[in-house]
XYZ file of C-alpha atoms in Angstrom:
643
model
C 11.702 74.462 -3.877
C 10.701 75.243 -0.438
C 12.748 78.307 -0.340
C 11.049 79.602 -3.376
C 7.434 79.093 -2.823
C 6.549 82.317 -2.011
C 7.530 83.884 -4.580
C 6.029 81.109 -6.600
C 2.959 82.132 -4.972
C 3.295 85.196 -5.146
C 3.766 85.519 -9.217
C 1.184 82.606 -9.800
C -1.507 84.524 -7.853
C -0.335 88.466 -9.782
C -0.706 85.904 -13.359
C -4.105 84.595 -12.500
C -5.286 87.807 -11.308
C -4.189 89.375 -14.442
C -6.046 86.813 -16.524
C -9.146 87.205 -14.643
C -9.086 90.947 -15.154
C -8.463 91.049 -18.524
C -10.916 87.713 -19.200
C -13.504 90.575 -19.779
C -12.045 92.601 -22.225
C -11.293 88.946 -24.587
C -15.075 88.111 -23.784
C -16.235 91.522 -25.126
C -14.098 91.416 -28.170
C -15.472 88.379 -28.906
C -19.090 89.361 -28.505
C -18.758 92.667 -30.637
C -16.953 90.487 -33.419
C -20.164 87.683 -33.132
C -22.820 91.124 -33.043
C -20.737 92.596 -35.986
C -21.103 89.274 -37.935
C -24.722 88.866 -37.181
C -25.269 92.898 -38.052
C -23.249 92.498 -41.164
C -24.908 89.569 -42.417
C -28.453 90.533 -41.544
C -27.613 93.759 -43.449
C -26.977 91.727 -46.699
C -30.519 90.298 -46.717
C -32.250 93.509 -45.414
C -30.546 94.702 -49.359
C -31.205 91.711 -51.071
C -35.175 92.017 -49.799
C -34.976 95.620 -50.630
C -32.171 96.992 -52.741
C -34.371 100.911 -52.542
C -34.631 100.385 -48.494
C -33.338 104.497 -47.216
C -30.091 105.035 -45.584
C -31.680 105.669 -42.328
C -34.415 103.134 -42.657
C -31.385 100.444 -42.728
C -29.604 102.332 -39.983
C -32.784 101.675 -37.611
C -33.008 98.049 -38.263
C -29.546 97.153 -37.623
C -29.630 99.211 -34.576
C -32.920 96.582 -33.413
C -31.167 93.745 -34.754
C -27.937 94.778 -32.895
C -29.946 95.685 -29.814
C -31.485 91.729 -30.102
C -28.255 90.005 -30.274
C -26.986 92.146 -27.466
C -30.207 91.340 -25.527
C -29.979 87.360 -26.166
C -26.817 87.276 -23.980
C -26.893 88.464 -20.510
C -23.566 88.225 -20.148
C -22.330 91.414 -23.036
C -23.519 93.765 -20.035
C -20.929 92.618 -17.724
C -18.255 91.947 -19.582
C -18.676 95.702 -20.887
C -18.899 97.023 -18.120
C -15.573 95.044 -16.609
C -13.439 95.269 -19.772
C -10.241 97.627 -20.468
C -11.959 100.686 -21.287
C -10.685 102.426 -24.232
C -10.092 106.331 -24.679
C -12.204 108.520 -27.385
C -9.505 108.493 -29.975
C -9.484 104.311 -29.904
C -12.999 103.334 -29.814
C -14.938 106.407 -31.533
C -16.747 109.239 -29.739
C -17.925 112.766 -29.011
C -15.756 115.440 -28.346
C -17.794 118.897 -27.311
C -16.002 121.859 -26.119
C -18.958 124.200 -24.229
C -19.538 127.403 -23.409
C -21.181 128.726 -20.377
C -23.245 131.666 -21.856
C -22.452 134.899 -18.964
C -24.538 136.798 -20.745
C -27.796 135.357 -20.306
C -26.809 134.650 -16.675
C -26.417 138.482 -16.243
C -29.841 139.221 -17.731
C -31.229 136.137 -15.517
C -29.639 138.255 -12.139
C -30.799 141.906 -13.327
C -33.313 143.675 -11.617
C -35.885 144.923 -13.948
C -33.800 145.048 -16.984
C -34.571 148.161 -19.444
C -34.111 148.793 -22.980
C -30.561 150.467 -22.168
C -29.900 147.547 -20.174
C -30.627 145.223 -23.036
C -28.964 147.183 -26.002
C -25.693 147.248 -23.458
C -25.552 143.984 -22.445
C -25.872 143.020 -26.036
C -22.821 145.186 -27.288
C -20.582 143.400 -24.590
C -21.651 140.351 -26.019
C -20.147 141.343 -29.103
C -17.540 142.490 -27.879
C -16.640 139.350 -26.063
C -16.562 137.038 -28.646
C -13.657 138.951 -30.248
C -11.672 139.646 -26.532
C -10.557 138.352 -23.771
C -11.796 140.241 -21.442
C -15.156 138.873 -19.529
C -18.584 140.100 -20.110
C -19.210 141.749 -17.106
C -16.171 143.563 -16.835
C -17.434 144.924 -20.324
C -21.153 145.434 -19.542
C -19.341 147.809 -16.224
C -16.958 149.942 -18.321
C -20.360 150.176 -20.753
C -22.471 150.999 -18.231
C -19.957 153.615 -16.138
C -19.071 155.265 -20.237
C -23.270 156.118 -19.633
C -23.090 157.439 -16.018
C -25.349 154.347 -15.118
C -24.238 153.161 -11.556
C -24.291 149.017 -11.408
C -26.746 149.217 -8.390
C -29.197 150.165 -10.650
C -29.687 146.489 -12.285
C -28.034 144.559 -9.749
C -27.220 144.456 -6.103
C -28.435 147.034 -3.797
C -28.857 150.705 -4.147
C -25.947 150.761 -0.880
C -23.259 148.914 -2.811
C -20.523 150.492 -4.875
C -19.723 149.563 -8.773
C -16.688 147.430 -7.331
C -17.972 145.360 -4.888
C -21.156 144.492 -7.496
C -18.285 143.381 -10.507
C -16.884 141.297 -7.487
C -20.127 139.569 -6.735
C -20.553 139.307 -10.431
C -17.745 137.605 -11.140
C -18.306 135.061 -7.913
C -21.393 134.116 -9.767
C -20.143 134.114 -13.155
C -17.209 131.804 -11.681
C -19.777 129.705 -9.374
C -21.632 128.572 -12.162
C -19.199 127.364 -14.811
C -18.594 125.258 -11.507
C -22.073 124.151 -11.129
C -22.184 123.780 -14.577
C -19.059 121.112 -14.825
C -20.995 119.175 -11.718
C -24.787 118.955 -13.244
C -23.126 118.149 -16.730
C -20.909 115.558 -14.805
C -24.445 114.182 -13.118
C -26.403 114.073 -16.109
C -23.451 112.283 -18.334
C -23.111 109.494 -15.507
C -26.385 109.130 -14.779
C -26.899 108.685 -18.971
C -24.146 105.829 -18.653
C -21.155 106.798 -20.696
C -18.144 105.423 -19.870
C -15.103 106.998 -18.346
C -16.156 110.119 -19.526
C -13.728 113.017 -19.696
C -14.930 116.264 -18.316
C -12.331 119.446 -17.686
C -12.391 122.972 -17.756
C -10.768 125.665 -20.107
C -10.246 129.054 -19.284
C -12.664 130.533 -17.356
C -15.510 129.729 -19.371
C -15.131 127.150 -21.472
C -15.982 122.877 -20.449
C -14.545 120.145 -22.306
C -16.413 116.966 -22.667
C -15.354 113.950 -24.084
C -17.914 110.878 -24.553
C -16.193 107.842 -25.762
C -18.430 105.447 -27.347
C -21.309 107.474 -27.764
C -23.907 106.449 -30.468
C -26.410 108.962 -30.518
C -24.722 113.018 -31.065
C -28.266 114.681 -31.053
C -29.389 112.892 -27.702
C -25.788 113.788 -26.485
C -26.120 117.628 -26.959
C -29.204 117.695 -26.003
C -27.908 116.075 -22.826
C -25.429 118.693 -22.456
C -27.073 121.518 -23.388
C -30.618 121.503 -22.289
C -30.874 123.637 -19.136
C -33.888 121.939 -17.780
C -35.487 124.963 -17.525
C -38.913 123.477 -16.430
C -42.443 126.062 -16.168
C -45.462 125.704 -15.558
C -47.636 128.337 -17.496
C -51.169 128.735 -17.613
C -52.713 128.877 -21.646
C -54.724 131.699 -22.604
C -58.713 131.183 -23.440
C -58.864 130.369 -27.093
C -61.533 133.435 -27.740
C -58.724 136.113 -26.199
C -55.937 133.561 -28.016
C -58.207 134.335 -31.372
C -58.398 137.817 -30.884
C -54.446 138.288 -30.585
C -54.610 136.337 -33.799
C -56.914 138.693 -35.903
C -55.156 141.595 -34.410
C -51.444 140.338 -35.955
C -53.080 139.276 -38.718
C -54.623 142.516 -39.713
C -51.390 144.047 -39.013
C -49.189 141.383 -41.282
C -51.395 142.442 -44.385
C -51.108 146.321 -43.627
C -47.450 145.427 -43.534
C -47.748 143.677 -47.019
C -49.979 146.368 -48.281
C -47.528 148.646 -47.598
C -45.259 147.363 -50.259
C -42.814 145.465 -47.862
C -40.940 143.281 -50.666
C -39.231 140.658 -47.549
C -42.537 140.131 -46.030
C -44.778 139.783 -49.908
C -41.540 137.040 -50.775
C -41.851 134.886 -47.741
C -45.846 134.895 -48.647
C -45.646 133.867 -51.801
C -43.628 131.256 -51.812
C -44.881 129.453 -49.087
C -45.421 126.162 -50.476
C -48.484 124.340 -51.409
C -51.069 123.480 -49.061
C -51.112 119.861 -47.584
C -53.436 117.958 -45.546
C -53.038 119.784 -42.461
C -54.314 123.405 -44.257
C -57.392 121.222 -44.501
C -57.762 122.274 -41.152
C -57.920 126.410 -41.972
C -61.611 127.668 -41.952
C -64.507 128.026 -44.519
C -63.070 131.289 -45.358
C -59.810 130.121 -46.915
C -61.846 127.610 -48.940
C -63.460 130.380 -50.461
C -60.496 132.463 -52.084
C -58.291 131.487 -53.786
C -55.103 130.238 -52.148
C -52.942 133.380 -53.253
C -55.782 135.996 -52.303
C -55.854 134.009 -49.091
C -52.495 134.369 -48.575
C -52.352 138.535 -49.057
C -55.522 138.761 -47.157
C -54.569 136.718 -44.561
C -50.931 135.985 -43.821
C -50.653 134.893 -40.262
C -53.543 132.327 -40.877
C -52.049 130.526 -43.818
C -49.137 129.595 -42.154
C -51.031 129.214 -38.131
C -53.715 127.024 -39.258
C -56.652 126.665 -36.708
C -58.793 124.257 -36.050
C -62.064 124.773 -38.140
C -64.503 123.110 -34.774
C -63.165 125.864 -32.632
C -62.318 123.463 -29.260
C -59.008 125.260 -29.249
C -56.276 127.928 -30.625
C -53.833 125.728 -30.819
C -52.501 126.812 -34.478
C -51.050 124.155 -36.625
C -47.406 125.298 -38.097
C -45.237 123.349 -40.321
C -41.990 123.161 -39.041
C -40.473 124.778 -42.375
C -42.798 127.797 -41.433
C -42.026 128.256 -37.482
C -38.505 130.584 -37.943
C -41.300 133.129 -40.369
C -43.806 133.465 -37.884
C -40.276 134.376 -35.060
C -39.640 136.987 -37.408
C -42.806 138.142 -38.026
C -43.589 138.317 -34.533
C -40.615 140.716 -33.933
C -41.989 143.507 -36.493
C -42.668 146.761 -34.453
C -46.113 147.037 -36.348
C -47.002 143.039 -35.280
C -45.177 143.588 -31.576
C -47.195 146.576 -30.322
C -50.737 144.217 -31.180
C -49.599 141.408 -28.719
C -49.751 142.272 -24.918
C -46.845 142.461 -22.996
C -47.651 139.430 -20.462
C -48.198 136.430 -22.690
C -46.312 134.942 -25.964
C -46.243 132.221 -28.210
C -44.561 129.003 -27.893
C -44.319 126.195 -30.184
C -44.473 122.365 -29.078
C -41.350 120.619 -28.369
C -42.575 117.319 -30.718
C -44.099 117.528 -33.674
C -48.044 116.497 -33.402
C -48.397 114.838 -37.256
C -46.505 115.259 -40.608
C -48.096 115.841 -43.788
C -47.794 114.018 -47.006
C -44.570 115.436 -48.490
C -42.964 114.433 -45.096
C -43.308 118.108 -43.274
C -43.567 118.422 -39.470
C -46.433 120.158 -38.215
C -46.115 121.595 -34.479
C -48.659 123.116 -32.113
C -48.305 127.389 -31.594
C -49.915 128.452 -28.158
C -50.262 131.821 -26.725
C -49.521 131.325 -22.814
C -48.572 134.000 -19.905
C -45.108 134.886 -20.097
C -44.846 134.400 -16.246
C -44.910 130.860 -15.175
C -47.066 129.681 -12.254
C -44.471 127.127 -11.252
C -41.071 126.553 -11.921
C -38.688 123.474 -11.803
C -36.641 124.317 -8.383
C -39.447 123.123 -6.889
C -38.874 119.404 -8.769
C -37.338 116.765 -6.054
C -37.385 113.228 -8.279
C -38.127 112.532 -11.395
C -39.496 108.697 -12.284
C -39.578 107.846 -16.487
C -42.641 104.977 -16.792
C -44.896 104.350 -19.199
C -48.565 105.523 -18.803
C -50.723 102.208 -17.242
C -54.260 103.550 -19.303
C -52.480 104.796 -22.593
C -48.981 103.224 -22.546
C -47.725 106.133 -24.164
C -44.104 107.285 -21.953
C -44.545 110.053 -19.388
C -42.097 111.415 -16.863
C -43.741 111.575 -13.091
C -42.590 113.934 -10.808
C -42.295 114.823 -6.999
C -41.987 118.325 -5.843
C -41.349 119.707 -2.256
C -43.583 120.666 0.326
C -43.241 124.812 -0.643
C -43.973 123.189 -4.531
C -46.917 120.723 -3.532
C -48.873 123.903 -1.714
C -48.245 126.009 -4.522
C -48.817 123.386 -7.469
C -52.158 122.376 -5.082
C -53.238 126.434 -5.228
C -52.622 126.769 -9.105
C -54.713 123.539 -9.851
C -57.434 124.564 -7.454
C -57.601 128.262 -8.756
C -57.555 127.179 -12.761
C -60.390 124.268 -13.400
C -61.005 124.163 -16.257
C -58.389 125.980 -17.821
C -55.019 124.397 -19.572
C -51.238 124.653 -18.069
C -48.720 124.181 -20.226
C -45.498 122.173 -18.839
C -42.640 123.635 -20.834
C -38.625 122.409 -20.412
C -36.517 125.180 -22.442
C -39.177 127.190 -23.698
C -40.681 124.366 -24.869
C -44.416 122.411 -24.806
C -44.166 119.165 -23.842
C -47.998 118.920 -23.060
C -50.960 121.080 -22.066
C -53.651 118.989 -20.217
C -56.626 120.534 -19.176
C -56.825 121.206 -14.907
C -59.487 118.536 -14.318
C -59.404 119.268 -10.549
C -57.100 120.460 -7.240
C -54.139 118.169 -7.190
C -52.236 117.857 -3.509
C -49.411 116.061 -2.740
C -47.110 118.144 -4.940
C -47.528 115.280 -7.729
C -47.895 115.526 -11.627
C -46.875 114.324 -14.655
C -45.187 114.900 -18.502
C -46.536 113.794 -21.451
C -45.382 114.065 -25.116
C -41.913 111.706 -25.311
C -42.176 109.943 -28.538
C -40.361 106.952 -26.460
C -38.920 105.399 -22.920
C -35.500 106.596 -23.819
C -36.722 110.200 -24.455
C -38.703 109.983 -21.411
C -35.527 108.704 -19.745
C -33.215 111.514 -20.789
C -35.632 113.750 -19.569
C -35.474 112.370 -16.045
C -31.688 112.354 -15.941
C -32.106 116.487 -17.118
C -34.657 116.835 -13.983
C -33.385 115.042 -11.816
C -29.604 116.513 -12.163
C -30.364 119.848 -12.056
C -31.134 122.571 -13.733
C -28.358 124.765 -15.820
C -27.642 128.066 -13.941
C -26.931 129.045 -17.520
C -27.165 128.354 -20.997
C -24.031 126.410 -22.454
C -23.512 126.883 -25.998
C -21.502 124.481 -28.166
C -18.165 126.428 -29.597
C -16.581 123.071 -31.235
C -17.885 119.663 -31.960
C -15.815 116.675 -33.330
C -16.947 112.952 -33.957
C -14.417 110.134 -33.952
C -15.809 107.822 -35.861
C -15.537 103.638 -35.224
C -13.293 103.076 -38.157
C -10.617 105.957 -37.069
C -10.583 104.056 -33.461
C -10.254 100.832 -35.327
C -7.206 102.250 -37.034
C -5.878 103.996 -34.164
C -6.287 100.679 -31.867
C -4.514 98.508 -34.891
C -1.509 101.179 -34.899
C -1.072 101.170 -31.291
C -0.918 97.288 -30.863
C 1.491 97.109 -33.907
C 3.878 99.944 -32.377
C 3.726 97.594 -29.017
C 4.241 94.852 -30.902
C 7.357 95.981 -33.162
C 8.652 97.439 -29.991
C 8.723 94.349 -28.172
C 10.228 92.271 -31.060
C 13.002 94.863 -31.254
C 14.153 95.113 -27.696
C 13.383 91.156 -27.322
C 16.005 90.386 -30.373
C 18.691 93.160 -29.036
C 18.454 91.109 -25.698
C 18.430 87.550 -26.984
C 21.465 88.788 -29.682
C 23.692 90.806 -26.904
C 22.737 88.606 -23.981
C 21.923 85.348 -25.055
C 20.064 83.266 -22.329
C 19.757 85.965 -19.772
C 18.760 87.824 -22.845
C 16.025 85.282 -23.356
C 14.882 85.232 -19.743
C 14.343 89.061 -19.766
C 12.251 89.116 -23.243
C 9.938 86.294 -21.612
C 9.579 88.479 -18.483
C 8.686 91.205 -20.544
C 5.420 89.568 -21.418
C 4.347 89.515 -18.143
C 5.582 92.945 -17.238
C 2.798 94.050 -20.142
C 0.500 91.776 -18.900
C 0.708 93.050 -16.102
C -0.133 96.805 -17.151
C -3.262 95.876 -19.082
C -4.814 94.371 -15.892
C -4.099 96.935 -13.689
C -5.564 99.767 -16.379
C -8.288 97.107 -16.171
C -9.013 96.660 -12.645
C -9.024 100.394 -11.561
C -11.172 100.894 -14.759
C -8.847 103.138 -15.967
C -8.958 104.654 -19.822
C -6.164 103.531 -22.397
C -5.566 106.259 -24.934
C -3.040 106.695 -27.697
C -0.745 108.437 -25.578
C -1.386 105.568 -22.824
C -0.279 102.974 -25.636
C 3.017 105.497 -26.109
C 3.675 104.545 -22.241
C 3.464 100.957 -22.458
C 5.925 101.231 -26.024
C 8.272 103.408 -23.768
C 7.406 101.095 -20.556
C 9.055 98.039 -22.966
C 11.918 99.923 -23.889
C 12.606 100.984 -20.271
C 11.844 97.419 -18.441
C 15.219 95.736 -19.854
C 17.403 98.893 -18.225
C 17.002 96.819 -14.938
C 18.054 93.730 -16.850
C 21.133 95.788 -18.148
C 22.273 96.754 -15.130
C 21.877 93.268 -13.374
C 23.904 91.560 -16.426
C 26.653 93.669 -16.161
C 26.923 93.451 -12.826
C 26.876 89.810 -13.138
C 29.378 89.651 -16.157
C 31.933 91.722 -13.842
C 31.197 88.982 -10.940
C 31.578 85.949 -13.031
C 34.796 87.386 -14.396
C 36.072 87.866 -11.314
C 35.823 83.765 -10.931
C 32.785 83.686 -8.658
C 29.806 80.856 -9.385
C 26.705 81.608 -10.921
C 24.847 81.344 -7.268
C 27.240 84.321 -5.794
C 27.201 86.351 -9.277
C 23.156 86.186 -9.479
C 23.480 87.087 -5.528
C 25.958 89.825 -6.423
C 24.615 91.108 -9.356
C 20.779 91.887 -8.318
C 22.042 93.136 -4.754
C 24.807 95.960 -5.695
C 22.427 97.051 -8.907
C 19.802 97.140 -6.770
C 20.293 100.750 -5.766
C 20.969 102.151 -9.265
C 17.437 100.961 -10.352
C 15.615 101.457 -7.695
C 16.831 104.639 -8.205
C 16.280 105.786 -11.175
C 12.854 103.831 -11.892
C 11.814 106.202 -8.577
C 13.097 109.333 -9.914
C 10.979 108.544 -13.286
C 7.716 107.453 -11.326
C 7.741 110.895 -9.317
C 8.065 112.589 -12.790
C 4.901 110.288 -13.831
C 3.025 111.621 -10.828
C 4.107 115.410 -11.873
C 2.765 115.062 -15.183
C -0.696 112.841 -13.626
C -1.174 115.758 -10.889
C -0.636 119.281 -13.181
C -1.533 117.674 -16.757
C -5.027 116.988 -18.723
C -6.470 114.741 -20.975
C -3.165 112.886 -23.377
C -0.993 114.069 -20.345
C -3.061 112.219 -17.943
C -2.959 109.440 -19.689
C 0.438 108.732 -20.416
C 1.958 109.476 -17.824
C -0.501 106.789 -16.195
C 0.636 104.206 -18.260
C 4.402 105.186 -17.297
C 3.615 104.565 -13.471
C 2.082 101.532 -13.568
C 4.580 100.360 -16.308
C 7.481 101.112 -13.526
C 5.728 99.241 -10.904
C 4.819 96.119 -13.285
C 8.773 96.576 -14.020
C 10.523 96.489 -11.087
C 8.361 93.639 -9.977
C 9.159 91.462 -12.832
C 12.647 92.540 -13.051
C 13.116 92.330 -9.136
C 10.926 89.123 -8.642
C 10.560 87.262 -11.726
C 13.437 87.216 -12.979
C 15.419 86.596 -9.855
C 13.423 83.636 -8.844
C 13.981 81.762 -12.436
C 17.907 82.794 -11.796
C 18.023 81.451 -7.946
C 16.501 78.499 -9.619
C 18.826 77.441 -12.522
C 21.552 78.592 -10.394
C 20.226 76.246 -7.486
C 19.876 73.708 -10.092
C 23.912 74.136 -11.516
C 22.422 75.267 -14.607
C 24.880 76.991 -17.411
C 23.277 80.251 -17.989
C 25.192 82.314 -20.845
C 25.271 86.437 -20.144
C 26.823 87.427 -23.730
């Protein structure tokens, strides 16, 4: 035995390392089948106690009970995070394909943009969406087709047309770049495991989120471009007289006989608690009169003690008061530096479940913007214990924020993210030290995601979502149920060809084969890799390829032992002049594996993975493993039978 013990050690130690690394991923599966269990059955009396209980209602308390169970044993987080990850089409997920929107990067780098700037830029849009050539190589031919030299929106007055479509296209390319890394940033920092995140054509980013629960908060993720502003709110008497102004201009509009316009009025719907909120004058007509008299205030209801101008709009009415506000005759009464935003939560709901949101009328400049944020801490407030978002800015933001608080006492700044409020607190004095706060996060895990968005980065551009697909739990279920069967078939039906055609040796290989699997799942486990479907397809075609070594060692054996030699010289014989042939050919395969790794994406990836690590765990077992139990019965004078 002495002879052999270190290879005895050597196979011991590869098992038990094996079964530690895969000890995880048997833990886990047996915690999500207990939390399933304990879901399922406290489902069954949530509907016994309440057979009327809503869909989503339901949904929310399993997600608390599952969140409990989950809680209750502090060892699910580890063993999650150690197990055998699996890919989006086995265990569920999201799968986004984005779009990094050139077009409003182009307006974002365009010196003072005009109307014929605008109306251009919009046609190549257009056009874009039905060719394949890129925006700005449209907006130029555009722009030259007018006699209107590039320098004049971008660049300097010294540069030619083709050096400014050069630098245009840098930028264009530089941010789909910066894009892929801030989207990479924000999706680890969120916690998703072994995400997938690639790049298509020269726009276009791929994301896949295995696992993920929550699509809205993953979007949202993605696509917020953490535009952050800091822009000072008008007074509410100037705010009031913008009001009036579109008002009076709304009702010529209706007067005028404008049918759109009299059809959105009148069938506004009836008025809830919140209109309780509109003035003494509304009280007095009569809701229809009220309504042709004065349009913009029955849908932007104000506050009847005056403190602000903050209008109240139901959510179902926000998209009307957009349109509205982009009619010529309601455009020309609102001046050019200041518009109106809406809240980004809503601030109550009325009794037929609407959401009513906040309209404010703030400078269209902001004072502040986000490049000046340096960390971003989620907490909850000590005095309120409502969630907030604390930030840190740099020493060029803390003189400027300490300026703008020092200059406006008094007055309101509204923090927007995306052209969004998030709050609006009143300056209550200078603030130094670069230091402030956001409010309005219904929760910690809103106020969470909106520290990863800050403190990743801003967008360079908008990314818009071209295709969405959700793979749901069940069709991961299925997939991971047909993959293990395929394996499993596979195995049975090389294992009987050997044990049939070779007999014992037969036998030996087949119980080598376990380990040569085994041996694949823990390594995919201990580099954290992702299995996939097509990963599963590489361990199926890793079984059918690990007895090819075993073929070519029997035969060479069968020749040896027919040639009178004992078992001892044949074994010898055998694994030394087949050596070359497999070494070989496994080789040959493992440098087409790390072809298809190096140029392929996504399925590619991930078989040809599988195939390498398959060929190592092969040649090991078939070089090692099996040679040792051979040396051994040999040793012993054992009878082995090779068909």
């Amino acid at each position: 035995m002495k002879e052999y013990r270190f290879r005895i050690i050597i196979i011991l130690a590869a098992v038990i390392l094996s079964i530690y690394l895969l000890y995880p991923t048997y833990a886990d599966y047996q915690n999500s089948k207990h939390i399933r269990s304990v879901v399922e059955q406290k489902k069954q009396e949530i509907l016994k106690q309440n057979p009327k209980i809503s869909k989503s209602e339901l949904e929310e308390l399993l997600t608390i009970v599952e969140d409990s169970v989950k809680q209750s044993d502090p060892s699910y987080i580890e063993n999650r995070l150690k197990r055998l990850k699996l890919g989006l089409d086995l265990q569920g997920g999201m799968r986004v394909v984005l779009e990094v929107n050139t077009a409003k990067l182009l307006e974002k780098l365009a010196n003072n943009p005009d109307q014929v700037f605008n109306s251009t830029l919009a046609e190549a849009r257009r056009e874009a969406e039905t060719s394949d050539e890129s925006v700005v190589d449209i907006l130029a031919r555009k722009l030259q087709q007018k006699g209107i030299r590039l320098s004049r929106y971008f660049g300097n007055i010294r540069q030619d047309d083709a050096e400014i479509i050069s630098q245009l296209k840098k930028d264009s390319e530089d941010a789909v770049t910066r894009a892929m890394e801030i989207i990479r940033n924000r999706v680890d920092q969120y916690g998703v495991s072994e995400p997938s995140i690639q790049r298509q054509g020269s726009r276009r980013i791929i994301v896949e989120l295995p696992g993920i629960a929550k699509e809205e908060e993953a979007k949202q993720l993605l696509q917020g471009t953490a535009l952050l502003e800091f822009r000072l709110v008008k007074d509410p008497d100037f705010t009031y007289q913008v009001m009036e102004r579109i008002d009076k201009a709304l009702a010529k509009v209706l007067a005028a006989g404008n049918d759109s316009l009299l059809a959105e009025l009148t069938d506004t719907t009836k008025k809830s608690d919140t209109t309780a909120l509109a003035d003494t004058t509304q009280k007095q007509l009569t809701e229809e009169e009220f309504k042709q008299q004065h349009p913009f205030f029955s849908v932007a209801l104000l506050d009847p003690q005056g403190r602000s101008a903050d209008a109240f709009v139901k959510e179902d009415d926000r998209n009307k008061i957009q349109r509205w506000l982009a009619l010529p005759e309601v455009r020309k009464e609102i001046p050019d530096n200041v518009e109106f935003v809406f809240s980004a939560k809503p601030v109550s709901t009325t009794q037929d479940g609407k959401k009513v949101f906040f309209m404010y009328l703030v400078n269209k400049q902001p004072e502040l913007t986000g490049g000046v944020v340096t960390n971003a801490v989620a907490t909850l407030d000590p005095n309120t214990s409502a969630p907030i978002v604390n930030m840190e800015m740099n020493s060029e933001g803390a003189v400027e924020w300490a300026r703008i608080t020092g200059s406006n006492i008094g007055k309101r700044i509204a923090i927007m993210l995306d052209g969004l409020v998030f709050s609006a607190p009143v300056v209550r004095g200078k603030i130094p030290g670069g230091r402030s706060q956001i409010e309005g996060m219904e929760n910690l895990d809103e106020a969470k995601l909106l520290e990863i968005v800050l403190k990743a980065g801003a967008l360079p551009a908008p990314v818009d979502v071209i295709e969405e697909r959700i793979v749901g739990p069940s069709l991961g279920e299925d997939s991971v149920q047909g993959g293990l069967n395929s394996a499993l078939f596979g195995y049975i039906a090389v294992a009987l060809f050997m044990i049939i055609y070779y007999r014992q040796s037969g036998s030996i290989a087949a119980a080598v084969l376990i380990l040569t699997i085994l041996f694949i799942l823990s390594v995919l486990a201990g580099f954290k890799a992702t299995l996939t479907l097509p990963g599963i397809a590489g361990i199926v075609l890793t079984i059918g390829m690990a007895v090819d070594s075993n073929v070519l060692i029997f035969e060479r054996m069968r020749e040896e032992l027919a040639t009178g030699k004992t078992l001892k010289a044949s074994v010898d014989s055998g694994f030394s002049k087949a050596m070359s042939a497999i070494i070989d050919s496994n080789i040959t395969t493992f440098f087409t594996g790390i072809i298809l790794y190096q140029f392929g994406t996504g399925p590619v990836q991930g078989f040809a993975l599988t195939l390498m690590i398959g060929i190592a765990s092969t040649l090991f077992s078939a070089l090692v493993i099996s040679r040792l139990i051979f040396d051994y019965l040999a040793s012993k004078g054992a009878k082995i039978s090779i068909g």
